[in-house]
mmCIF file with all atom_site columns, C-alpha atoms in Angstrom:
data_model
loop_
_atom_site.group_PDB
_atom_site.id
_atom_site.type_symbol
_atom_site.label_atom_id
_atom_site.label_alt_id
_atom_site.label_comp_id
_atom_site.label_asym_id
_atom_site.label_entity_id
_atom_site.label_seq_id
_atom_site.pdbx_PDB_ins_code
_atom_site.Cartn_x
_atom_site.Cartn_y
_atom_site.Cartn_z
_atom_site.occupancy
_atom_site.B_iso_or_equiv
_atom_site.pdbx_formal_charge
_atom_site.auth_seq_id
_atom_site.auth_comp_id
_atom_site.auth_asym_id
_atom_site.auth_atom_id
_atom_site.pdbx_PDB_model_num
ATOM 1   C CA . ASP J 1 1   ? -17.736 -4.287  -7.199  1.00 0.00 ? 557  ASP J CA 1
ATOM 2   C CA . ALA J 1 2   ? -16.951 -3.690  -3.502  1.00 0.00 ? 558  ALA J CA 1
ATOM 3   C CA . ARG J 1 3   ? -14.698 -0.728  -2.739  1.00 0.00 ? 559  ARG J CA 1
ATOM 4   C CA . VAL J 1 4   ? -13.101 1.047   0.159   1.00 0.00 ? 560  VAL J CA 1
ATOM 5   C CA . THR J 1 5   ? -14.611 4.511   0.347   1.00 0.00 ? 561  THR J CA 1
ATOM 6   C CA . GLN J 1 6   ? -12.674 7.463   1.692   1.00 0.00 ? 562  GLN J CA 1
ATOM 7   C CA . THR J 1 7   ? -13.924 10.973  2.338   1.00 0.00 ? 563  THR J CA 1
ATOM 8   C CA . PRO J 1 8   ? -13.102 13.700  1.646   1.00 0.00 ? 564  PRO J CA 1
ATOM 9   C CA . ARG J 1 9   ? -11.058 13.202  -1.510  1.00 0.00 ? 565  ARG J CA 1
ATOM 10  C CA . HIS J 1 10  ? -9.320  16.541  -1.009  1.00 0.00 ? 566  HIS J CA 1
ATOM 11  C CA . LYS J 1 11  ? -8.952  18.728  2.057   1.00 0.00 ? 567  LYS J CA 1
ATOM 12  C CA . VAL J 1 12  ? -7.278  22.105  2.359   1.00 0.00 ? 568  VAL J CA 1
ATOM 13  C CA . THR J 1 13  ? -7.038  23.564  5.831   1.00 0.00 ? 569  THR J CA 1
ATOM 14  C CA . GLU J 1 14  ? -5.077  26.068  7.830   1.00 0.00 ? 570  GLU J CA 1
ATOM 15  C CA . MET J 1 15  ? -2.453  25.155  10.343  1.00 0.00 ? 571  MET J CA 1
ATOM 16  C CA . GLY J 1 16  ? -3.942  24.514  13.767  1.00 0.00 ? 572  GLY J CA 1
ATOM 17  C CA . GLN J 1 17  ? -7.300  23.277  12.500  1.00 0.00 ? 573  GLN J CA 1
ATOM 18  C CA . GLU J 1 18  ? -8.723  19.842  13.217  1.00 0.00 ? 574  GLU J CA 1
ATOM 19  C CA . VAL J 1 19  ? -8.909  17.437  10.297  1.00 0.00 ? 575  VAL J CA 1
ATOM 20  C CA . THR J 1 20  ? -11.034 14.294  10.210  1.00 0.00 ? 576  THR J CA 1
ATOM 21  C CA . MET J 1 21  ? -10.691 11.704  7.475   1.00 0.00 ? 577  MET J CA 1
ATOM 22  C CA . ARG J 1 22  ? -13.197 8.890   7.125   1.00 0.00 ? 578  ARG J CA 1
ATOM 23  C CA . CYS J 1 23  ? -13.049 5.433   5.673   1.00 0.00 ? 579  CYS J CA 1
ATOM 24  C CA . GLN J 1 24  ? -15.717 2.842   4.964   1.00 0.00 ? 580  GLN J CA 1
ATOM 25  C CA . PRO J 1 25  ? -14.026 -0.555  4.626   1.00 0.00 ? 581  PRO J CA 1
ATOM 26  C CA . ILE J 1 26  ? -15.358 -3.304  2.409   1.00 0.00 ? 582  ILE J CA 1
ATOM 27  C CA . LEU J 1 27  ? -18.190 -5.161  4.105   1.00 0.00 ? 583  LEU J CA 1
ATOM 28  C CA . GLY J 1 28  ? -16.860 -8.290  5.765   1.00 0.00 ? 584  GLY J CA 1
ATOM 29  C CA . HIS J 1 29  ? -13.260 -7.154  5.969   1.00 0.00 ? 585  HIS J CA 1
ATOM 30  C CA . ASN J 1 30  ? -11.952 -7.308  9.509   1.00 0.00 ? 586  ASN J CA 1
ATOM 31  C CA . THR J 1 31  ? -8.627  -5.505  9.173   1.00 0.00 ? 587  THR J CA 1
ATOM 32  C CA . VAL J 1 32  ? -8.267  -1.794  8.448   1.00 0.00 ? 588  VAL J CA 1
ATOM 33  C CA . PHE J 1 33  ? -5.050  0.085   7.828   1.00 0.00 ? 589  PHE J CA 1
ATOM 34  C CA . TRP J 1 34  ? -4.149  3.772   7.577   1.00 0.00 ? 590  TRP J CA 1
ATOM 35  C CA . TYR J 1 35  ? -1.158  4.692   5.399   1.00 0.00 ? 591  TYR J CA 1
ATOM 36  C CA . ARG J 1 36  ? 0.369   8.078   4.632   1.00 0.00 ? 592  ARG J CA 1
ATOM 37  C CA . GLN J 1 37  ? 2.104   8.737   1.323   1.00 0.00 ? 593  GLN J CA 1
ATOM 38  C CA . THR J 1 38  ? 4.606   11.531  0.784   1.00 0.00 ? 594  THR J CA 1
ATOM 39  C CA . MET J 1 39  ? 7.289   12.071  -1.824  1.00 0.00 ? 595  MET J CA 1
ATOM 40  C CA . MET J 1 40  ? 10.026  11.948  0.794   1.00 0.00 ? 596  MET J CA 1
ATOM 41  C CA . GLN J 1 41  ? 8.889   9.025   2.946   1.00 0.00 ? 597  GLN J CA 1
ATOM 42  C CA . GLY J 1 42  ? 6.848   6.968   0.517   1.00 0.00 ? 598  GLY J CA 1
ATOM 43  C CA . LEU J 1 43  ? 4.086   4.837   2.044   1.00 0.00 ? 599  LEU J CA 1
ATOM 44  C CA . GLU J 1 44  ? 4.192   4.762   5.826   1.00 0.00 ? 600  GLU J CA 1
ATOM 45  C CA . LEU J 1 45  ? 1.910   2.725   8.036   1.00 0.00 ? 601  LEU J CA 1
ATOM 46  C CA . LEU J 1 46  ? 0.230   4.893   10.640  1.00 0.00 ? 602  LEU J CA 1
ATOM 47  C CA . ALA J 1 47  ? -2.166  2.523   12.374  1.00 0.00 ? 603  ALA J CA 1
ATOM 48  C CA . TYR J 1 48  ? -4.169  -0.633  11.899  1.00 0.00 ? 604  TYR J CA 1
ATOM 49  C CA . PHE J 1 49  ? -7.094  -2.443  13.399  1.00 0.00 ? 605  PHE J CA 1
ATOM 50  C CA . ARG J 1 50  ? -8.301  -6.003  13.545  1.00 0.00 ? 606  ARG J CA 1
ATOM 51  C CA . ASN J 1 51  ? -11.947 -6.610  14.425  1.00 0.00 ? 607  ASN J CA 1
ATOM 52  C CA . ARG J 1 52  ? -12.122 -2.909  15.332  1.00 0.00 ? 608  ARG J CA 1
ATOM 53  C CA . ALA J 1 53  ? -9.417  -3.229  17.980  1.00 0.00 ? 609  ALA J CA 1
ATOM 54  C CA . PRO J 1 54  ? -6.287  -1.124  17.464  1.00 0.00 ? 610  PRO J CA 1
ATOM 55  C CA . LEU J 1 55  ? -3.255  -3.395  17.044  1.00 0.00 ? 611  LEU J CA 1
ATOM 56  C CA . ASP J 1 56  ? -0.474  -0.975  16.312  1.00 0.00 ? 612  ASP J CA 1
ATOM 57  C CA . ASP J 1 57  ? -0.331  2.786   16.058  1.00 0.00 ? 613  ASP J CA 1
ATOM 58  C CA . SER J 1 58  ? 3.393   3.155   16.582  1.00 0.00 ? 614  SER J CA 1
ATOM 59  C CA . GLY J 1 59  ? 3.754   4.904   13.237  1.00 0.00 ? 615  GLY J CA 1
ATOM 60  C CA . MET J 1 60  ? 1.487   7.723   14.303  1.00 0.00 ? 616  MET J CA 1
ATOM 61  C CA . PRO J 1 61  ? 2.504   10.948  16.085  1.00 0.00 ? 617  PRO J CA 1
ATOM 62  C CA . LYS J 1 62  ? 0.534   10.382  19.278  1.00 0.00 ? 618  LYS J CA 1
ATOM 63  C CA . ASP J 1 63  ? 0.346   13.971  20.352  1.00 0.00 ? 619  ASP J CA 1
ATOM 64  C CA . ARG J 1 64  ? -1.750  15.068  17.391  1.00 0.00 ? 620  ARG J CA 1
ATOM 65  C CA . PHE J 1 65  ? -3.036  11.987  15.566  1.00 0.00 ? 621  PHE J CA 1
ATOM 66  C CA . SER J 1 66  ? -5.751  9.594   16.641  1.00 0.00 ? 622  SER J CA 1
ATOM 67  C CA . ALA J 1 67  ? -7.404  6.683   14.873  1.00 0.00 ? 623  ALA J CA 1
ATOM 68  C CA . GLU J 1 68  ? -10.632 4.964   15.834  1.00 0.00 ? 624  GLU J CA 1
ATOM 69  C CA . MET J 1 69  ? -13.182 2.483   14.578  1.00 0.00 ? 625  MET J CA 1
ATOM 70  C CA . PRO J 1 70  ? -16.497 3.390   16.197  1.00 0.00 ? 626  PRO J CA 1
ATOM 71  C CA . ASP J 1 71  ? -18.148 0.550   14.300  1.00 0.00 ? 627  ASP J CA 1
ATOM 72  C CA . ALA J 1 72  ? -17.313 -2.023  11.654  1.00 0.00 ? 628  ALA J CA 1
ATOM 73  C CA . THR J 1 73  ? -18.361 0.270   8.812   1.00 0.00 ? 629  THR J CA 1
ATOM 74  C CA . LEU J 1 74  ? -16.379 3.355   9.786   1.00 0.00 ? 630  LEU J CA 1
ATOM 75  C CA . ALA J 1 75  ? -12.755 4.143   10.530  1.00 0.00 ? 631  ALA J CA 1
ATOM 76  C CA . THR J 1 76  ? -11.576 7.668   11.291  1.00 0.00 ? 632  THR J CA 1
ATOM 77  C CA . LEU J 1 77  ? -8.216  9.383   11.360  1.00 0.00 ? 633  LEU J CA 1
ATOM 78  C CA . LYS J 1 78  ? -8.028  12.719  13.118  1.00 0.00 ? 634  LYS J CA 1
ATOM 79  C CA . ILE J 1 79  ? -5.292  15.300  13.259  1.00 0.00 ? 635  ILE J CA 1
ATOM 80  C CA . GLN J 1 80  ? -5.520  18.009  15.894  1.00 0.00 ? 636  GLN J CA 1
ATOM 81  C CA . PRO J 1 81  ? -3.890  20.453  15.560  1.00 0.00 ? 637  PRO J CA 1
ATOM 82  C CA . SER J 1 82  ? -2.797  20.061  11.955  1.00 0.00 ? 638  SER J CA 1
ATOM 83  C CA . GLU J 1 83  ? 0.616   21.262  10.771  1.00 0.00 ? 639  GLU J CA 1
ATOM 84  C CA . PRO J 1 84  ? 2.034   21.918  7.280   1.00 0.00 ? 640  PRO J CA 1
ATOM 85  C CA . ARG J 1 85  ? 4.231   18.795  7.559   1.00 0.00 ? 641  ARG J CA 1
ATOM 86  C CA . ASP J 1 86  ? 1.047   16.711  7.727   1.00 0.00 ? 642  ASP J CA 1
ATOM 87  C CA . SER J 1 87  ? 0.366   17.529  4.074   1.00 0.00 ? 643  SER J CA 1
ATOM 88  C CA . ALA J 1 88  ? 0.219   14.167  2.295   1.00 0.00 ? 644  ALA J CA 1
ATOM 89  C CA . VAL J 1 89  ? -2.134  11.620  0.783   1.00 0.00 ? 645  VAL J CA 1
ATOM 90  C CA . TYR J 1 90  ? -3.753  9.440   3.427   1.00 0.00 ? 646  TYR J CA 1
ATOM 91  C CA . PHE J 1 91  ? -4.905  5.990   2.361   1.00 0.00 ? 647  PHE J CA 1
ATOM 92  C CA . CYS J 1 92  ? -7.241  3.627   4.089   1.00 0.00 ? 648  CYS J CA 1
ATOM 93  C CA . ALA J 1 93  ? -7.065  -0.056  3.192   1.00 0.00 ? 649  ALA J CA 1
ATOM 94  C CA . SER J 1 94  ? -9.087  -3.033  4.311   1.00 0.00 ? 650  SER J CA 1
ATOM 95  C CA . GLY J 1 95  ? -8.653  -6.759  4.061   1.00 0.00 ? 651  GLY J CA 1
ATOM 96  C CA . LEU J 1 96  ? -9.301  -10.125 5.591   1.00 0.00 ? 652  LEU J CA 1
ATOM 97  C CA . GLN J 1 97  ? -7.162  -11.627 8.276   1.00 0.00 ? 653  GLN J CA 1
ATOM 98  C CA . ASN J 1 98  ? -5.844  -14.282 5.856   1.00 0.00 ? 654  ASN J CA 1
ATOM 99  C CA . TYR J 1 99  ? -2.287  -13.366 4.979   1.00 0.00 ? 655  TYR J CA 1
ATOM 100 C CA . ASN J 1 100 ? -2.682  -14.138 1.310   1.00 0.00 ? 656  ASN J CA 1
ATOM 101 C CA . SER J 1 101 ? -5.647  -11.835 1.118   1.00 0.00 ? 657  SER J CA 1
ATOM 102 C CA . PRO J 1 102 ? -4.634  -8.590  -0.573  1.00 0.00 ? 658  PRO J CA 1
ATOM 103 C CA . LEU J 1 103 ? -5.361  -5.223  0.909   1.00 0.00 ? 659  LEU J CA 1
ATOM 104 C CA . HIS J 1 104 ? -7.916  -3.132  -0.938  1.00 0.00 ? 660  HIS J CA 1
ATOM 105 C CA . PHE J 1 105 ? -7.141  0.555   -0.932  1.00 0.00 ? 661  PHE J CA 1
ATOM 106 C CA . GLY J 1 106 ? -9.402  3.560   -1.045  1.00 0.00 ? 662  GLY J CA 1
ATOM 107 C CA . ASN J 1 107 ? -8.672  6.470   -3.376  1.00 0.00 ? 663  ASN J CA 1
ATOM 108 C CA . GLY J 1 108 ? -7.012  8.409   -0.606  1.00 0.00 ? 664  GLY J CA 1
ATOM 109 C CA . THR J 1 109 ? -7.522  11.844  0.920   1.00 0.00 ? 665  THR J CA 1
ATOM 110 C CA . ARG J 1 110 ? -5.118  14.502  -0.280  1.00 0.00 ? 666  ARG J CA 1
ATOM 111 C CA . LEU J 1 111 ? -4.528  16.804  2.673   1.00 0.00 ? 667  LEU J CA 1
ATOM 112 C CA . THR J 1 112 ? -2.948  20.216  2.290   1.00 0.00 ? 668  THR J CA 1
ATOM 113 C CA . VAL J 1 113 ? -2.201  22.210  5.426   1.00 0.00 ? 669  VAL J CA 1
ATOM 114 C CA . THR J 1 114 ? -1.274  25.840  4.816   1.00 0.00 ? 670  THR J CA 1
ATOM 115 C CA . ALA E 2 1   ? 12.066  -5.455  10.938  1.00 0.00 ? 901  ALA E CA 1
ATOM 116 C CA . GLN E 2 2   ? 11.480  -6.203  7.295   1.00 0.00 ? 902  GLN E CA 1
ATOM 117 C CA . THR E 2 3   ? 12.644  -3.798  4.612   1.00 0.00 ? 903  THR E CA 1
ATOM 118 C CA . VAL E 2 4   ? 11.797  -3.620  0.927   1.00 0.00 ? 904  VAL E CA 1
ATOM 119 C CA . THR E 2 5   ? 14.135  -2.005  -1.598  1.00 0.00 ? 905  THR E CA 1
ATOM 120 C CA . GLN E 2 6   ? 13.325  -0.876  -5.107  1.00 0.00 ? 906  GLN E CA 1
ATOM 121 C CA . SER E 2 7   ? 16.555  0.381   -6.615  1.00 0.00 ? 907  SER E CA 1
ATOM 122 C CA . GLN E 2 8   ? 15.093  1.771   -9.827  1.00 0.00 ? 908  GLN E CA 1
ATOM 123 C CA . PRO E 2 9   ? 13.318  5.100   -9.216  1.00 0.00 ? 909  PRO E CA 1
ATOM 124 C CA . GLU E 2 10  ? 12.315  5.307   -12.886 1.00 0.00 ? 910  GLU E CA 1
ATOM 125 C CA . MET E 2 11  ? 12.102  2.966   -15.837 1.00 0.00 ? 911  MET E CA 1
ATOM 126 C CA . SER E 2 12  ? 11.026  3.428   -19.420 1.00 0.00 ? 912  SER E CA 1
ATOM 127 C CA . VAL E 2 13  ? 9.748   0.906   -21.938 1.00 0.00 ? 913  VAL E CA 1
ATOM 128 C CA . GLN E 2 14  ? 8.447   1.111   -25.469 1.00 0.00 ? 914  GLN E CA 1
ATOM 129 C CA . GLU E 2 15  ? 4.932   -0.014  -26.186 1.00 0.00 ? 915  GLU E CA 1
ATOM 130 C CA . ALA E 2 16  ? 4.735   -3.760  -26.901 1.00 0.00 ? 916  ALA E CA 1
ATOM 131 C CA . GLU E 2 17  ? 8.154   -4.387  -25.359 1.00 0.00 ? 917  GLU E CA 1
ATOM 132 C CA . THR E 2 18  ? 9.011   -6.164  -22.101 1.00 0.00 ? 918  THR E CA 1
ATOM 133 C CA . VAL E 2 19  ? 10.284  -4.518  -18.939 1.00 0.00 ? 919  VAL E CA 1
ATOM 134 C CA . THR E 2 20  ? 11.439  -5.899  -15.604 1.00 0.00 ? 920  THR E CA 1
ATOM 135 C CA . LEU E 2 21  ? 11.135  -4.002  -12.322 1.00 0.00 ? 921  LEU E CA 1
ATOM 136 C CA . SER E 2 22  ? 13.412  -5.037  -9.485  1.00 0.00 ? 922  SER E CA 1
ATOM 137 C CA . CYS E 2 23  ? 12.620  -5.577  -5.828  1.00 0.00 ? 923  CYS E CA 1
ATOM 138 C CA . THR E 2 24  ? 14.686  -7.005  -3.005  1.00 0.00 ? 924  THR E CA 1
ATOM 139 C CA . TYR E 2 25  ? 13.703  -7.468  0.599   1.00 0.00 ? 925  TYR E CA 1
ATOM 140 C CA . ASP E 2 26  ? 15.247  -8.322  3.894   1.00 0.00 ? 926  ASP E CA 1
ATOM 141 C CA . THR E 2 27  ? 13.639  -10.728 6.331   1.00 0.00 ? 927  THR E CA 1
ATOM 142 C CA . SER E 2 28  ? 14.486  -13.482 8.754   1.00 0.00 ? 928  SER E CA 1
ATOM 143 C CA . GLU E 2 29  ? 11.125  -15.164 8.281   1.00 0.00 ? 929  GLU E CA 1
ATOM 144 C CA . SER E 2 30  ? 10.633  -18.291 6.216   1.00 0.00 ? 930  SER E CA 1
ATOM 145 C CA . ASP E 2 31  ? 7.043   -17.736 5.204   1.00 0.00 ? 931  ASP E CA 1
ATOM 146 C CA . TYR E 2 32  ? 5.558   -14.497 3.980   1.00 0.00 ? 932  TYR E CA 1
ATOM 147 C CA . TYR E 2 33  ? 3.719   -12.954 1.066   1.00 0.00 ? 933  TYR E CA 1
ATOM 148 C CA . LEU E 2 34  ? 4.960   -10.582 -1.601  1.00 0.00 ? 934  LEU E CA 1
ATOM 149 C CA . PHE E 2 35  ? 2.852   -8.250  -3.697  1.00 0.00 ? 935  PHE E CA 1
ATOM 150 C CA . TRP E 2 36  ? 3.175   -5.798  -6.533  1.00 0.00 ? 936  TRP E CA 1
ATOM 151 C CA . TYR E 2 37  ? 0.797   -2.840  -6.517  1.00 0.00 ? 937  TYR E CA 1
ATOM 152 C CA . LYS E 2 38  ? 0.277   -0.343  -9.311  1.00 0.00 ? 938  LYS E CA 1
ATOM 153 C CA . GLN E 2 39  ? -0.559  3.306   -8.658  1.00 0.00 ? 939  GLN E CA 1
ATOM 154 C CA . PRO E 2 40  ? -1.643  5.243   -11.766 1.00 0.00 ? 940  PRO E CA 1
ATOM 155 C CA . PRO E 2 41  ? -2.021  9.050   -11.742 1.00 0.00 ? 941  PRO E CA 1
ATOM 156 C CA . SER E 2 42  ? -5.515  8.598   -10.339 1.00 0.00 ? 942  SER E CA 1
ATOM 157 C CA . ARG E 2 43  ? -3.577  7.460   -7.185  1.00 0.00 ? 943  ARG E CA 1
ATOM 158 C CA . GLN E 2 44  ? -5.688  4.338   -6.750  1.00 0.00 ? 944  GLN E CA 1
ATOM 159 C CA . MET E 2 45  ? -3.577  1.456   -5.428  1.00 0.00 ? 945  MET E CA 1
ATOM 160 C CA . ILE E 2 46  ? -4.284  -1.599  -7.577  1.00 0.00 ? 946  ILE E CA 1
ATOM 161 C CA . LEU E 2 47  ? -3.062  -5.097  -6.833  1.00 0.00 ? 947  LEU E CA 1
ATOM 162 C CA . VAL E 2 48  ? -1.115  -6.496  -9.777  1.00 0.00 ? 948  VAL E CA 1
ATOM 163 C CA . ILE E 2 49  ? 0.158   -9.853  -8.549  1.00 0.00 ? 949  ILE E CA 1
ATOM 164 C CA . ARG E 2 50  ? 0.935   -11.797 -5.370  1.00 0.00 ? 950  ARG E CA 1
ATOM 165 C CA . GLN E 2 51  ? 3.345   -14.580 -4.414  1.00 0.00 ? 951  GLN E CA 1
ATOM 166 C CA . GLU E 2 52  ? 3.536   -16.783 -1.350  1.00 0.00 ? 952  GLU E CA 1
ATOM 167 C CA . ALA E 2 53  ? 7.057   -17.513 -0.220  1.00 0.00 ? 953  ALA E CA 1
ATOM 168 C CA . TYR E 2 54  ? 6.650   -21.274 0.217   1.00 0.00 ? 954  TYR E CA 1
ATOM 169 C CA . LYS E 2 55  ? 5.385   -21.699 -3.343  1.00 0.00 ? 955  LYS E CA 1
ATOM 170 C CA . GLN E 2 56  ? 8.248   -22.315 -5.741  1.00 0.00 ? 956  GLN E CA 1
ATOM 171 C CA . GLN E 2 57  ? 6.230   -21.605 -8.860  1.00 0.00 ? 957  GLN E CA 1
ATOM 172 C CA . ASN E 2 58  ? 6.357   -18.023 -10.031 1.00 0.00 ? 958  ASN E CA 1
ATOM 173 C CA . ALA E 2 59  ? 3.004   -16.241 -10.090 1.00 0.00 ? 959  ALA E CA 1
ATOM 174 C CA . THR E 2 60  ? 1.540   -15.094 -13.402 1.00 0.00 ? 960  THR E CA 1
ATOM 175 C CA . GLU E 2 61  ? -1.395  -12.815 -14.179 1.00 0.00 ? 961  GLU E CA 1
ATOM 176 C CA . ASN E 2 62  ? -1.922  -12.292 -17.898 1.00 0.00 ? 962  ASN E CA 1
ATOM 177 C CA . ARG E 2 63  ? 0.944   -10.045 -19.090 1.00 0.00 ? 963  ARG E CA 1
ATOM 178 C CA . PHE E 2 64  ? 2.422   -9.770  -15.590 1.00 0.00 ? 964  PHE E CA 1
ATOM 179 C CA . SER E 2 65  ? 4.735   -12.350 -14.091 1.00 0.00 ? 965  SER E CA 1
ATOM 180 C CA . VAL E 2 66  ? 7.262   -12.464 -11.301 1.00 0.00 ? 966  VAL E CA 1
ATOM 181 C CA . ASN E 2 67  ? 10.693  -13.951 -10.865 1.00 0.00 ? 967  ASN E CA 1
ATOM 182 C CA . PHE E 2 68  ? 10.799  -14.992 -7.222  1.00 0.00 ? 968  PHE E CA 1
ATOM 183 C CA . GLN E 2 69  ? 14.232  -15.970 -5.944  1.00 0.00 ? 969  GLN E CA 1
ATOM 184 C CA . LYS E 2 70  ? 13.779  -16.807 -2.276  1.00 0.00 ? 970  LYS E CA 1
ATOM 185 C CA . ALA E 2 71  ? 17.429  -17.439 -1.450  1.00 0.00 ? 971  ALA E CA 1
ATOM 186 C CA . ALA E 2 72  ? 18.419  -14.147 -3.020  1.00 0.00 ? 972  ALA E CA 1
ATOM 187 C CA . LYS E 2 73  ? 15.383  -12.399 -1.490  1.00 0.00 ? 973  LYS E CA 1
ATOM 188 C CA . SER E 2 74  ? 14.490  -11.014 -4.860  1.00 0.00 ? 974  SER E CA 1
ATOM 189 C CA . PHE E 2 75  ? 11.021  -10.476 -6.329  1.00 0.00 ? 975  PHE E CA 1
ATOM 190 C CA . SER E 2 76  ? 11.069  -8.842  -9.758  1.00 0.00 ? 976  SER E CA 1
ATOM 191 C CA . LEU E 2 77  ? 8.036   -7.991  -11.882 1.00 0.00 ? 977  LEU E CA 1
ATOM 192 C CA . LYS E 2 78  ? 8.043   -8.602  -15.621 1.00 0.00 ? 978  LYS E CA 1
ATOM 193 C CA . ILE E 2 79  ? 5.537   -6.798  -17.801 1.00 0.00 ? 979  ILE E CA 1
ATOM 194 C CA . SER E 2 80  ? 5.206   -8.243  -21.292 1.00 0.00 ? 980  SER E CA 1
ATOM 195 C CA . ASP E 2 81  ? 3.684   -6.509  -24.306 1.00 0.00 ? 981  ASP E CA 1
ATOM 196 C CA . SER E 2 82  ? 3.681   -3.192  -22.451 1.00 0.00 ? 982  SER E CA 1
ATOM 197 C CA . GLN E 2 83  ? 0.704   -0.939  -22.985 1.00 0.00 ? 983  GLN E CA 1
ATOM 198 C CA . LEU E 2 84  ? 0.228   2.783   -22.471 1.00 0.00 ? 984  LEU E CA 1
ATOM 199 C CA . GLY E 2 85  ? -2.096  1.987   -19.586 1.00 0.00 ? 985  GLY E CA 1
ATOM 200 C CA . ASP E 2 86  ? 0.763   0.309   -17.736 1.00 0.00 ? 986  ASP E CA 1
ATOM 201 C CA . ALA E 2 87  ? 2.359   3.699   -17.074 1.00 0.00 ? 987  ALA E CA 1
ATOM 202 C CA . ALA E 2 88  ? 2.232   4.150   -13.301 1.00 0.00 ? 988  ALA E CA 1
ATOM 203 C CA . MET E 2 89  ? 4.170   3.887   -10.060 1.00 0.00 ? 989  MET E CA 1
ATOM 204 C CA . TYR E 2 90  ? 4.788   0.292   -9.093  1.00 0.00 ? 990  TYR E CA 1
ATOM 205 C CA . PHE E 2 91  ? 5.262   -0.693  -5.473  1.00 0.00 ? 991  PHE E CA 1
ATOM 206 C CA . CYS E 2 92  ? 6.666   -3.919  -4.175  1.00 0.00 ? 992  CYS E CA 1
ATOM 207 C CA . ALA E 2 93  ? 5.282   -4.946  -0.784  1.00 0.00 ? 993  ALA E CA 1
ATOM 208 C CA . TYR E 2 94  ? 6.027   -7.549  1.870   1.00 0.00 ? 994  TYR E CA 1
ATOM 209 C CA . ARG E 2 95  ? 3.495   -9.071  4.237   1.00 0.00 ? 995  ARG E CA 1
ATOM 210 C CA . SER E 2 96  ? 4.536   -11.084 7.229   1.00 0.00 ? 996  SER E CA 1
ATOM 211 C CA . VAL E 2 97  ? 2.550   -14.088 8.439   1.00 0.00 ? 997  VAL E CA 1
ATOM 212 C CA . ASN E 2 98  ? 3.898   -13.557 11.926  1.00 0.00 ? 998  ASN E CA 1
ATOM 213 C CA . THR E 2 99  ? 0.855   -12.772 14.042  1.00 0.00 ? 999  THR E CA 1
ATOM 214 C CA . GLY E 2 100 ? 2.985   -10.460 16.130  1.00 0.00 ? 1000 GLY E CA 1
ATOM 215 C CA . THR E 2 101 ? 3.195   -8.056  13.234  1.00 0.00 ? 1001 THR E CA 1
ATOM 216 C CA . ALA E 2 102 ? -0.392  -8.769  12.359  1.00 0.00 ? 1002 ALA E CA 1
ATOM 217 C CA . SER E 2 103 ? -0.232  -8.814  8.600   1.00 0.00 ? 1003 SER E CA 1
ATOM 218 C CA . LYS E 2 104 ? 0.748   -5.244  7.822   1.00 0.00 ? 1004 LYS E CA 1
ATOM 219 C CA . LEU E 2 105 ? 2.189   -4.443  4.404   1.00 0.00 ? 1005 LEU E CA 1
ATOM 220 C CA . THR E 2 106 ? 5.681   -2.957  4.159   1.00 0.00 ? 1006 THR E CA 1
ATOM 221 C CA . PHE E 2 107 ? 6.238   -1.078  0.916   1.00 0.00 ? 1007 PHE E CA 1
ATOM 222 C CA . GLY E 2 108 ? 9.255   -0.217  -1.165  1.00 0.00 ? 1008 GLY E CA 1
ATOM 223 C CA . THR E 2 109 ? 9.826   3.318   -2.409  1.00 0.00 ? 1009 THR E CA 1
ATOM 224 C CA . GLY E 2 110 ? 8.355   2.626   -5.819  1.00 0.00 ? 1010 GLY E CA 1
ATOM 225 C CA . THR E 2 111 ? 9.440   2.607   -9.465  1.00 0.00 ? 1011 THR E CA 1
ATOM 226 C CA . ARG E 2 112 ? 7.864   5.025   -11.890 1.00 0.00 ? 1012 ARG E CA 1
ATOM 227 C CA . LEU E 2 113 ? 7.277   3.305   -15.229 1.00 0.00 ? 1013 LEU E CA 1
ATOM 228 C CA . GLN E 2 114 ? 6.947   5.325   -18.402 1.00 0.00 ? 1014 GLN E CA 1
ATOM 229 C CA . VAL E 2 115 ? 5.594   3.718   -21.562 1.00 0.00 ? 1015 VAL E CA 1
ATOM 230 C CA . THR E 2 116 ? 6.562   5.367   -24.826 1.00 0.00 ? 1016 THR E CA 1
ATOM 231 C CA . LEU E 2 117 ? 5.216   4.960   -28.345 1.00 0.00 ? 1017 LEU E CA 1
#
């Protein structure tokens, strides 16, 4: 059963440190999304890619966040420097370009910045 | 921009009973997709059911069905014969078919469903 794989599952870091989250989308999926989930804001879209090209990252704080897809099997989300307000669960999801195709989510990375 | 509203932060249902979760959305588009996702305590996001806006027939998946009212922009989820394993957060989501917004999902704030014995 194909799955989206996210690493690490949990990350605790100190304020100011760099954080890198990784995602392996399902083979053959050509769209990849990064969402952030918090109690206050719910699920927010940070960035997404189609065929590895970034389409929209307007939901991402540009000064500290960056998202890339170095190849079709890897998407990364980096935060540098991290801040306590970045504490959240970060989800990666992948899907096909067809609009009726559901997004498949990874198990998320729970980030805690102290 | 599209918005999705779930007005029930929490719901409770007894095992074997039926519960309906509400969702409304705002859009100016005529074609789009709607989804319900389930998030159990494991935090995995699991697709429950999907509906395409131009299809009049309500989608059904086993014990899960929707009541899609396009004119009212309403998309409620009915869970029949509720089971303990149905306890989770449920998110309603909207997906545009407008290539300008490139198929992102917009989520509601979620409804936490409790299932009691």
